[in-house]
Tab-separated table of C-alpha atoms in Angstrom:
chain	number	residue	atom	x	y	z
A	29	UNK	CA	35.032	-9.169	84.891
A	30	UNK	CA	37.415	-9.765	87.778
A	31	UNK	CA	39.962	-11.169	85.351
A	32	UNK	CA	39.780	-7.933	83.356
A	33	UNK	CA	40.283	-5.883	86.499
A	34	UNK	CA	43.280	-7.959	87.531
A	35	UNK	CA	44.784	-7.932	84.059
A	36	UNK	CA	44.419	-4.187	83.725
A	37	UNK	CA	46.923	-3.726	86.558
A	38	UNK	CA	49.461	-5.831	84.680
A	39	UNK	CA	49.641	-3.299	81.858
A	40	UNK	CA	51.552	-0.777	83.913
A	41	UNK	CA	51.110	1.690	86.720
A	42	UNK	CA	47.722	3.287	87.050
A	43	UNK	CA	47.200	6.907	86.147
A	44	UNK	CA	44.014	7.214	88.205
A	45	UNK	CA	43.888	9.346	91.289
A	46	UNK	CA	43.151	7.926	94.754
A	47	UNK	CA	39.767	9.660	94.572
A	48	UNK	CA	38.971	8.013	91.239
A	49	UNK	CA	40.008	4.631	92.589
A	50	UNK	CA	37.790	5.096	95.644
A	51	UNK	CA	34.883	6.133	93.412
A	52	UNK	CA	35.272	2.976	91.341
A	53	UNK	CA	35.618	0.765	94.414
A	54	UNK	CA	32.498	2.345	95.902
A	55	UNK	CA	30.595	1.453	92.744
A	56	UNK	CA	31.982	-2.100	92.845
A	57	UNK	CA	30.877	-2.603	96.456
A	58	UNK	CA	27.427	-1.119	95.867
A	59	UNK	CA	26.857	-3.211	92.734
A	60	UNK	CA	26.726	-6.230	95.067
A	61	UNK	CA	27.922	-8.789	92.578
A	62	UNK	CA	27.085	-12.369	93.417
A	63	UNK	CA	29.427	-15.292	93.689
A	64	UNK	CA	29.497	-18.060	91.120
A	65	UNK	CA	31.076	-21.230	92.454
A	66	UNK	CA	31.528	-24.165	90.156
A	67	UNK	CA	33.556	-27.299	90.109
A	68	UNK	CA	33.801	-30.358	87.982
A	69	UNK	CA	36.013	-33.130	86.774
A	70	UNK	CA	38.981	-30.759	86.487
A	71	UNK	CA	39.003	-30.428	90.276
A	72	UNK	CA	40.514	-33.914	90.397
A	73	UNK	CA	43.632	-32.262	88.992
A	74	UNK	CA	43.399	-29.444	91.532
A	75	UNK	CA	43.476	-26.816	88.839
A	76	UNK	CA	41.171	-24.737	86.658
A	77	UNK	CA	38.404	-25.778	84.300
A	78	UNK	CA	40.643	-25.320	81.253
A	79	UNK	CA	43.224	-27.841	82.498
A	80	UNK	CA	42.474	-30.367	79.752
A	81	UNK	CA	42.795	-27.792	76.992
A	82	UNK	CA	45.715	-25.785	78.355
A	83	UNK	CA	47.808	-28.748	79.448
A	84	UNK	CA	46.979	-30.954	76.486
A	85	UNK	CA	45.496	-33.809	78.503
A	86	UNK	CA	44.215	-36.463	76.091
A	87	UNK	CA	40.481	-37.234	76.205
A	88	UNK	CA	41.095	-40.858	77.211
A	89	UNK	CA	43.217	-39.748	80.186
A	90	UNK	CA	40.697	-37.092	81.203
A	91	UNK	CA	37.901	-39.657	81.061
A	92	UNK	CA	39.837	-41.820	83.527
A	93	UNK	CA	39.841	-38.938	86.012
A	94	UNK	CA	36.041	-39.310	86.183
A	95	UNK	CA	36.580	-42.498	88.183
A	96	UNK	CA	38.264	-40.409	90.908
A	97	UNK	CA	35.720	-37.572	90.871
A	98	UNK	CA	33.371	-38.403	93.724
A	99	UNK	CA	31.908	-35.236	95.270
A	100	UNK	CA	29.592	-35.516	98.242
A	101	UNK	CA	25.955	-34.900	97.294
A	102	UNK	CA	25.121	-31.190	97.549
A	103	UNK	CA	28.590	-30.401	98.949
A	104	UNK	CA	28.754	-27.205	96.928
A	105	UNK	CA	25.758	-25.818	98.823
A	106	UNK	CA	27.895	-25.504	101.970
A	107	UNK	CA	30.763	-23.655	100.288
A	108	UNK	CA	29.256	-20.151	100.322
A	109	UNK	CA	29.252	-20.204	104.132
A	110	UNK	CA	33.005	-19.446	104.125
A	111	UNK	CA	32.619	-16.288	102.060
A	112	UNK	CA	32.780	-12.912	103.707
A	113	UNK	CA	29.324	-11.589	104.432
A	114	UNK	CA	28.545	-8.156	102.951
A	115	UNK	CA	28.809	-5.223	105.338
């Protein structure tokens, strides 16, 4: 969803009014969307989850990255603490 919102701005200048924008932002804030945090083997490369596909990394090479992927147990549970708390 966020990707669609970001991409929509790339199509050209908006024709919405400031009032319309504020109305949409109000809805977005009130919808109270959650946060989905995920990570995996691709984090060894420091990039996105499609790194293997988009950069053409061979399976054998990608499998070798698994030897370097050593996350701390339950480390991801601490990550949400850095997010901004809702108002």
